[in-house]
């Protein structure tokens, strides 16, 4: 299941270094969210969830956090717990190998720039300085 995590550059740096990140929940295309947004296809659902994560990421930014980011991951069903309307509880930590993409959040939540996971290591210093 494709899931989205609101993050900041300092948290991403820890994720890269440890290759693991323990978080309680992530934005996910839950059965409730999909049913209440039946007019959206899978891509539109995922985009809307990435925007929700981007809004949260902007709220997480402070003087020491670096840039706001959204991490898109492909989480196996085995780590997905219960669902609420827009999120899924996680039963175990996320692994770096699950990362599919990283979005740098601009001035507003709709300003997302896509990066491949391999680009994160080269970009993290720049993101931390923002």
C-alpha positions as semicolon CSV with decimal commas, in nm:
position;residue;x (nm);y (nm);z (nm)
1;X;0,000;0,000;0,000
2;X;0,133;0,342;-0,094
3;X;0,150;0,557;0,219
4;X;0,264;0,913;0,289
5;X;0,458;1,050;0,583
6;X;0,487;1,418;0,676
7;X;0,849;1,483;0,766
8;X;1,132;1,733;0,785
9;X;1,491;1,720;0,666
10;X;1,629;1,641;1,012
11;X;1,396;1,342;1,048
12;X;1,483;1,226;0,696
13;X;1,853;1,244;0,782
14;X;1,792;1,016;1,082
15;X;1,594;0,780;0,858
16;X;1,876;0,766;0,602
17;X;2,138;0,702;0,872
18;X;1,948;0,434;1,063
19;X;1,766;0,287;0,759
20;X;1,461;0,259;0,987
21;X;1,196;0,498;1,118
22;X;0,946;0,419;1,390
23;X;0,626;0,621;1,350
24;X;0,277;0,547;1,476
25;X;0,075;0,623;1,164
26;X;0,090;0,736;0,803
27;X;-0,155;0,883;0,555
28;X;-0,303;0,600;0,350
29;X;-0,581;0,537;0,097
30;X;-0,794;0,363;0,355
31;X;-1,122;0,191;0,268
32;X;-1,312;0,478;0,435
33;X;-1,120;0,747;0,244
34;X;-1,159;0,563;-0,086
35;X;-1,532;0,514;-0,031
36;X;-1,595;0,878;0,060
37;X;-1,395;0,993;-0,243
38;X;-1,535;0,748;-0,497
39;X;-1,509;1,009;-0,773
40;X;-1,128;0,996;-0,748
41;X;-0,914;0,734;-0,918
42;X;-0,614;0,579;-0,738
43;X;-0,371;0,846;-0,857
44;X;-0,599;1,129;-0,744
45;X;-0,647;0,965;-0,402
46;X;-0,272;0,934;-0,357
47;X;-0,213;1,293;-0,467
48;X;-0,473;1,422;-0,220
49;X;-0,307;1,226;0,061
50;X;0,034;1,363;-0,031
51;X;-0,111;1,715;-0,003
52;X;-0,247;1,638;0,345
53;X;0,097;1,514;0,446
54;X;0,256;1,827;0,294
55;X;0,030;2,051;0,504
56;X;0,142;1,865;0,818
57;X;0,507;1,880;0,712
58;X;0,486;2,259;0,681
59;X;0,353;2,270;1,039
60;X;0,652;2,064;1,160
61;X;0,913;2,309;1,030
62;X;1,107;2,511;1,286
63;X;1,444;2,686;1,300
64;X;1,634;2,357;1,329
65;X;1,429;2,109;1,126
66;X;1,527;2,203;0,775
67;X;1,285;2,175;0,484
68;X;0,936;2,026;0,492
69;X;0,920;1,691;0,315
70;X;0,672;1,418;0,231
71;X;0,804;1,064;0,213
72;X;0,610;0,823;-0,009
73;X;0,655;0,459;0,082
74;X;0,528;0,123;-0,035
75;X;0,434;-0,040;0,295
76;X;0,369;-0,413;0,302
77;X;0,032;-0,525;0,435
78;X;0,214;-0,705;0,718
79;X;0,299;-0,375;0,890
80;X;-0,039;-0,207;0,837
81;X;-0,264;-0,215;1,141
82;X;-0,602;-0,052;1,185
83;X;-0,736;0,232;0,972
84;X;-0,918;0,551;1,047
85;X;-1,054;0,781;0,777
86;X;-0,721;0,900;0,631
87;X;-0,448;0,710;0,809
88;X;-0,320;0,365;0,893
89;X;-0,154;0,258;1,215
90;X;0,182;0,089;1,174
91;X;0,271;-0,230;1,355
92;X;0,645;-0,202;1,299
93;X;0,903;0,056;1,187
94;X;0,935;0,172;0,829
95;X;1,242;0,055;0,640
96;X;1,440;0,277;0,401
97;X;1,393;0,007;0,135
98;X;1,019;0,095;0,134
99;X;1,082;0,455;0,022
100;X;0,951;0,518;-0,329
101;X;0,988;0,897;-0,350
102;X;1,054;1,210;-0,151
103;X;0,870;1,535;-0,212
104;X;1,024;1,867;-0,115
105;X;0,742;2,095;-0,001
106;X;0,765;2,452;-0,122
107;X;0,596;2,764;0,014
108;X;0,258;2,595;0,019
109;X;0,141;2,233;0,035
110;X;0,062;2,215;-0,337
111;X;0,419;2,303;-0,434
112;X;0,579;1,958;-0,435
113;X;0,905;1,866;-0,607
114;X;0,969;1,495;-0,663
115;X;1,301;1,326;-0,580
116;X;1,403;0,963;-0,613
117;X;1,520;0,797;-0,289
118;X;1,876;0,778;-0,430
119;X;1,882;1,157;-0,458
120;X;1,810;1,207;-0,088
121;X;2,167;1,144;0,025
122;X;2,298;1,402;-0,221
123;X;2,027;1,657;-0,133
124;X;1,998;1,621;0,244
125;X;2,261;1,888;0,325
126;X;2,076;2,142;0,110
127;X;1,741;2,047;0,267
128;X;1,883;2,076;0,619
129;X;2,003;2,430;0,541
130;X;1,655;2,550;0,439
